[in-house]
């Protein structure tokens, strides 16, 4: 951990602005066409060349035992911390883990139907248009049944996309409401969780000792719709969260980054952060909502018990446990309990109305304080203690044969080849879970433990949970990080299999939902995206699974839909 020499900081935006930024997600259509930018690129840590160089300097100084760092070096390292927190969010929180594994699950859950469509109808794109043609009676008479299959595939993809968009950015919900594929928020949530539970159960709980048969979720959904329960039937009113995961993830990462700078510099304040623009837009949205809903005054200092409470509420909000890994107690309320933005509002309101003393509760950034907050706020809000639910999952993983096998595969990085992305990400989630249950305070109040409070154990946590993949200072392509306990050839093999699968999932989603030619821009993955050899590998990934080349696809125009009479 860093020795606290404290330089004066001159904040430089070029050292803390994210390299890629976020795609414009102002519309639901933009989300569908973003091709997983916000999600899939979080499987790797990216830094600008300048930040890479400064971070390397910090590491080299630390290894030599030096304790003095320049303001530029500290700001660059704070950006490294910020991006690492994003990796933790996507691999280690329940909300992030669900978002990450939905990418492979979308394709694998529909693989037999996709192959059936390819066999009977041939390479035609998009499948969404095939479904519409089926509804309009425009498919060949000997393949009309494929219209129903295409409709099922489209609905499965769209339901998960609705879930992703609603939880990421609630303002999109009004546009989504008028989408012809949208039924209701609760419908999308339950379909998504049924897919998640089914995939995880097959991987680590085939006997169903922890996770229920996903059919139970779907059966309950039908009953909720029949009873016209709010949020589960067509035409249900919108219940919009005040913030989404984009706000929560960025707010959590930014305030951990700012606390690091405050603890390592000569008096950085919230006013300084606001003046520099570091709390503009999405980076400060969750904190502003926290102050408003919890009816709390803005503190002057970044290292303040109120900021610590904000970071805890972010952490509890992004870790819903209903349906995964805990059972659903009340289906009527499930889609709100599982929505991180709604959880955030409920927790903040509890501080205002029932527990104002919690504003000054955190003083030592300790495990005991974290666990006490989880117990108190879980009981006050009825959301339950997420740590209890996560403990039950880890106990299952510790004694279940399939889970133990996956954990061993993860340690050695030698995986059973089928569904490699799901295996890698579940292994990462379980190992992160083990450490966060031991030391939740480190992953919630990271800046404190990387500066004032840290020791060898915290250093082990920090090093063990670096991103699996990263770019380099002189190359924007992704590379697998070396690991002292893993064979380099095994790591490289997993890297190649992992991103080949990511390409397959991207192409499959485009095939189902996106009109026009396939977008084959993989410059985020390789520095030579137009290299003929690389393009043949991309084509080969699709051909291996579906038996055709991408150039063989017939591109379909959307047929006119007859107007219905009023």
Coordinates of N, CA, C and O in Angstrom, one line a residue, residues 437-519:
X437 N -16.8 -11.6 0.8 CA -17.4 -12.0 2.0 C -16.4 -12.0 3.2 O -16.8 -11.7 4.3
X438 N -15.1 -12.2 2.9 CA -14.1 -12.1 3.9 C -13.9 -10.6 4.3 O -13.7 -10.3 5.5
X439 N -13.8 -9.7 3.3 CA -13.4 -8.4 3.6 C -14.3 -7.4 2.7 O -13.8 -6.7 1.8
X440 N -15.6 -7.3 3.0 CA -16.4 -6.4 2.2 C -16.0 -5.0 2.3 O -16.2 -4.2 1.3
X441 N -15.4 -4.6 3.4 CA -14.9 -3.2 3.5 C -13.9 -2.8 2.5 O -13.8 -1.6 2.0
X442 N -13.0 -3.7 2.1 CA -12.0 -3.4 1.1 C -12.6 -3.1 -0.2 O -12.2 -2.1 -0.9
X443 N -13.6 -3.8 -0.7 CA -14.2 -3.6 -2.0 C -15.2 -2.5 -2.0 O -15.6 -2.0 -3.1
X444 N -15.7 -2.0 -0.8 CA -16.6 -0.9 -0.7 C -15.8 0.4 -0.5 O -16.1 1.4 -1.2
X445 N -14.9 0.4 0.4 CA -14.1 1.6 0.7 C -12.7 1.4 0.3 O -11.7 1.6 1.1
X446 N -12.5 1.1 -1.0 CA -11.1 0.7 -1.5 C -10.1 1.8 -1.2 O -8.9 1.4 -0.9
X447 N -10.4 3.0 -1.4 CA -9.4 4.1 -1.3 C -8.7 4.1 0.1 O -7.5 4.3 0.2
X448 N -9.6 4.0 1.1 CA -9.1 4.0 2.4 C -8.1 2.8 2.6 O -7.0 3.0 3.2
X449 N -8.4 1.7 2.1 CA -7.6 0.5 2.4 C -6.4 0.4 1.4 O -5.4 -0.3 1.7
X450 N -6.4 1.2 0.4 CA -5.2 1.3 -0.5 C -4.2 2.4 0.0 O -3.1 2.5 -0.5
X451 N -4.6 3.2 1.0 CA -3.8 4.3 1.5 C -3.6 4.1 3.0 O -2.6 3.6 3.4
X452 N -4.5 4.6 3.8 CA -4.3 4.7 5.3 C -4.4 3.3 6.0 O -3.6 3.1 6.9
X453 N -5.3 2.4 5.5 CA -5.6 1.3 6.4 C -5.0 0.0 5.9 O -5.2 -1.1 6.5
X454 N -4.3 0.0 4.8 CA -3.9 -1.3 4.1 C -2.7 -2.0 4.7 O -1.8 -1.4 5.3
X455 N -2.7 -3.3 4.5 CA -1.6 -4.1 4.8 C -1.4 -5.2 3.7 O -1.8 -5.0 2.6
X456 N -0.7 -6.2 4.1 CA -0.4 -7.3 3.1 C -1.6 -8.0 2.6 O -1.7 -8.3 1.4
X457 N -2.6 -8.2 3.5 CA -3.8 -8.9 3.0 C -4.6 -8.0 2.0 O -5.0 -8.5 1.0
X458 N -4.6 -6.7 2.2 CA -5.3 -5.8 1.2 C -4.5 -5.8 -0.1 O -5.1 -5.7 -1.2
X459 N -3.2 -5.8 0.0 CA -2.4 -5.9 -1.2 C -2.7 -7.1 -2.0 O -2.8 -7.1 -3.3
X460 N -2.9 -8.2 -1.3 CA -3.2 -9.5 -2.0 C -4.6 -9.4 -2.7 O -4.7 -9.8 -3.9
X461 N -5.6 -8.8 -2.1 CA -6.9 -8.6 -2.7 C -6.7 -7.7 -4.0 O -7.3 -8.1 -5.0
X462 N -6.0 -6.7 -3.9 CA -5.8 -5.7 -5.0 C -5.1 -6.4 -6.2 O -5.6 -6.3 -7.3
X463 N -4.1 -7.2 -5.9 CA -3.4 -7.8 -7.0 C -4.2 -9.0 -7.6 O -4.1 -9.3 -8.8
X464 N -4.9 -9.7 -6.7 CA -5.7 -10.9 -7.2 C -6.8 -10.5 -8.1 O -7.2 -11.3 -9.0
X465 N -7.3 -9.3 -7.9 CA -8.5 -8.9 -8.7 C -8.3 -7.9 -9.7 O -9.1 -7.0 -10.0
X466 N -7.1 -7.9 -10.3 CA -6.8 -7.1 -11.5 C -7.6 -7.7 -12.7 O -7.9 -8.9 -12.7
X467 N -7.8 -6.9 -13.7 CA -8.6 -7.4 -14.8 C -7.8 -8.5 -15.5 O -6.6 -8.6 -15.5
X468 N -8.6 -9.5 -16.1 CA -8.0 -10.6 -16.8 C -7.3 -10.1 -18.1 O -6.2 -10.7 -18.4
X469 N -7.8 -9.1 -18.7 CA -7.3 -8.7 -20.0 C -7.1 -7.2 -20.0 O -7.8 -6.4 -19.3
X470 N -6.1 -6.7 -20.8 CA -5.8 -5.3 -20.8 C -5.2 -4.9 -22.1 O -4.8 -5.7 -22.9
X471 N -5.2 -3.6 -22.4 CA -4.4 -3.1 -23.5 C -3.0 -2.7 -23.0 O -2.7 -2.9 -21.8
X472 N -2.1 -2.3 -23.9 CA -0.8 -1.9 -23.5 C -0.6 -0.4 -23.9 O -1.3 0.1 -24.7
X473 N 0.5 0.2 -23.3 CA 0.7 1.6 -23.6 C 0.9 1.9 -25.1 O 0.5 3.0 -25.5
X474 N 1.5 1.0 -25.8 CA 1.9 1.2 -27.2 C 1.0 0.5 -28.1 O 1.3 0.4 -29.3
X475 N -0.1 -0.1 -27.7 CA -0.9 -0.9 -28.6 C -2.4 -1.0 -28.0 O -2.6 -1.4 -26.9
X476 N -3.4 -0.6 -28.8 CA -4.7 -0.6 -28.4 C -5.4 -1.9 -28.4 O -6.5 -2.1 -27.9
X477 N -4.7 -3.0 -28.9 CA -5.3 -4.3 -28.9 C -5.3 -4.9 -27.5 O -4.6 -4.4 -26.6
X478 N -6.1 -5.9 -27.3 CA -6.2 -6.5 -26.0 C -5.2 -7.6 -25.8 O -4.9 -8.3 -26.8
X479 N -4.8 -7.8 -24.6 CA -3.8 -8.8 -24.2 C -4.2 -9.5 -22.9 O -4.9 -8.9 -22.1
X480 N -3.9 -10.8 -22.8 CA -4.1 -11.5 -21.6 C -3.0 -11.1 -20.5 O -1.9 -11.1 -20.9
X481 N -3.5 -10.8 -19.3 CA -2.5 -10.5 -18.3 C -1.8 -11.8 -17.9 O -2.4 -12.9 -17.7
X482 N -0.5 -11.7 -17.6 CA 0.2 -12.8 -17.0 C -0.2 -13.0 -15.6 O -0.5 -12.1 -14.9
X483 N -0.1 -14.3 -15.2 CA -0.5 -14.6 -13.8 C 0.5 -15.5 -13.2 O 0.9 -16.5 -13.8
X484 N 1.1 -15.2 -12.0 CA 2.2 -16.0 -11.5 C 1.8 -17.5 -11.2 O 2.7 -18.3 -11.2
X485 N 0.6 -17.8 -11.0 CA 0.2 -19.2 -10.7 C -0.5 -19.9 -11.9 O -1.0 -21.0 -11.7
X486 N -0.4 -19.3 -13.1 CA -1.0 -19.9 -14.3 C 0.0 -20.0 -15.4 O 0.8 -19.1 -15.6
X487 N -0.1 -21.1 -16.1 CA 0.7 -21.3 -17.3 C 0.4 -20.3 -18.4 O -0.8 -20.1 -18.7
X488 N 1.4 -19.7 -18.9 CA 1.2 -18.6 -19.9 C 0.4 -19.1 -21.2 O -0.4 -18.4 -21.7
X489 N 0.7 -20.3 -21.6 CA 0.1 -20.9 -22.7 C -1.4 -21.2 -22.4 O -2.3 -20.9 -23.3
X490 N -1.7 -21.6 -21.2 CA -3.1 -21.8 -20.8 C -3.9 -20.5 -20.9 O -5.1 -20.4 -21.3
X491 N -3.3 -19.4 -20.3 CA -3.9 -18.1 -20.3 C -4.2 -17.6 -21.7 O -5.3 -17.1 -22.0
X492 N -3.2 -17.8 -22.6 CA -3.4 -17.3 -24.0 C -4.5 -18.1 -24.7 O -5.3 -17.5 -25.4
X493 N -4.5 -19.4 -24.4 CA -5.6 -20.2 -25.0 C -7.0 -19.8 -24.6 O -7.9 -19.7 -25.4
X494 N -7.1 -19.5 -23.3 CA -8.4 -19.0 -22.8 C -8.7 -17.7 -23.4 O -9.9 -17.4 -23.8
X495 N -7.7 -16.8 -23.5 CA -8.0 -15.5 -24.1 C -8.5 -15.6 -25.5 O -9.5 -15.0 -25.9
X496 N -7.9 -16.5 -26.3 CA -8.3 -16.7 -27.7 C -9.7 -17.3 -27.8 O -10.6 -16.8 -28.6
X497 N -10.0 -18.3 -27.0 CA -11.3 -18.9 -26.9 C -12.4 -17.9 -26.5 O -13.5 -17.8 -27.0
X498 N -12.0 -17.1 -25.4 CA -13.0 -16.2 -24.8 C -13.5 -15.2 -25.9 O -14.7 -14.9 -26.1
X499 N -12.5 -14.5 -26.5 CA -12.9 -13.5 -27.5 C -13.4 -14.0 -28.8 O -14.2 -13.3 -29.5
X500 N -13.1 -15.2 -29.2 CA -13.7 -15.8 -30.3 C -15.2 -16.0 -30.0 O -16.1 -15.7 -30.8
X501 N -15.5 -16.4 -28.8 CA -16.9 -16.6 -28.3 C -17.6 -15.2 -28.3 O -18.8 -15.1 -28.7
X502 N -16.9 -14.2 -27.8 CA -17.5 -12.9 -27.7 C -17.9 -12.4 -29.1 O -19.0 -11.8 -29.4
X503 N -17.1 -12.7 -30.1 CA -17.4 -12.3 -31.5 C -18.6 -13.1 -32.0 O -19.5 -12.5 -32.6
X504 N -18.7 -14.4 -31.6 CA -19.9 -15.1 -32.0 C -21.2 -14.5 -31.4 O -22.2 -14.4 -32.1
X505 N -21.1 -14.2 -30.2 CA -22.3 -13.6 -29.5 C -22.7 -12.3 -30.2 O -23.9 -12.0 -30.4
X506 N -21.7 -11.5 -30.5 CA -22.0 -10.2 -31.2 C -22.6 -10.4 -32.5 O -23.6 -9.8 -32.9
X507 N -22.1 -11.3 -33.3 CA -22.6 -11.6 -34.7 C -24.0 -12.2 -34.6 O -24.9 -11.9 -35.4
X508 N -24.3 -13.1 -33.6 CA -25.6 -13.7 -33.4 C -26.6 -12.6 -33.0 O -27.7 -12.6 -33.6
X509 N -26.3 -11.7 -32.2 CA -27.2 -10.6 -31.8 C -27.5 -9.7 -33.0 O -28.6 -9.3 -33.3
X510 N -26.5 -9.4 -33.8 CA -26.7 -8.7 -35.0 C -27.6 -9.4 -36.0 O -28.5 -8.8 -36.6
X511 N -27.4 -10.7 -36.1 CA -28.2 -11.5 -37.0 C -29.7 -11.4 -36.6 O -30.6 -11.3 -37.4
X512 N -30.0 -11.5 -35.3 CA -31.3 -11.5 -34.8 C -32.0 -10.1 -34.9 O -33.1 -10.0 -35.3
X513 N -31.3 -9.0 -34.5 CA -31.9 -7.7 -34.3 C -31.6 -6.6 -35.2 O -32.4 -5.7 -35.4
X514 N -30.4 -6.7 -35.9 CA -29.9 -5.5 -36.6 C -30.1 -5.7 -38.1 O -29.7 -6.7 -38.7
X515 N -30.7 -4.7 -38.8 CA -30.8 -4.7 -40.2 C -29.5 -4.3 -40.9 O -28.6 -3.8 -40.3
X516 N -29.4 -4.6 -42.2 CA -28.2 -4.3 -43.0 C -27.1 -5.3 -42.8 O -27.3 -6.4 -42.2
X517 N -26.0 -4.9 -43.3 CA -24.8 -5.8 -43.3 C -24.3 -6.0 -41.9 O -24.6 -5.1 -41.0
X518 N -23.5 -7.0 -41.7 CA -22.9 -7.2 -40.4 C -21.8 -6.1 -40.1 O -21.1 -5.8 -41.0
X519 N -21.8 -5.6 -38.9 CA -20.8 -4.6 -38.5 C -19.6 -5.4 -38.0 O -19.7 -6.0 -37.0

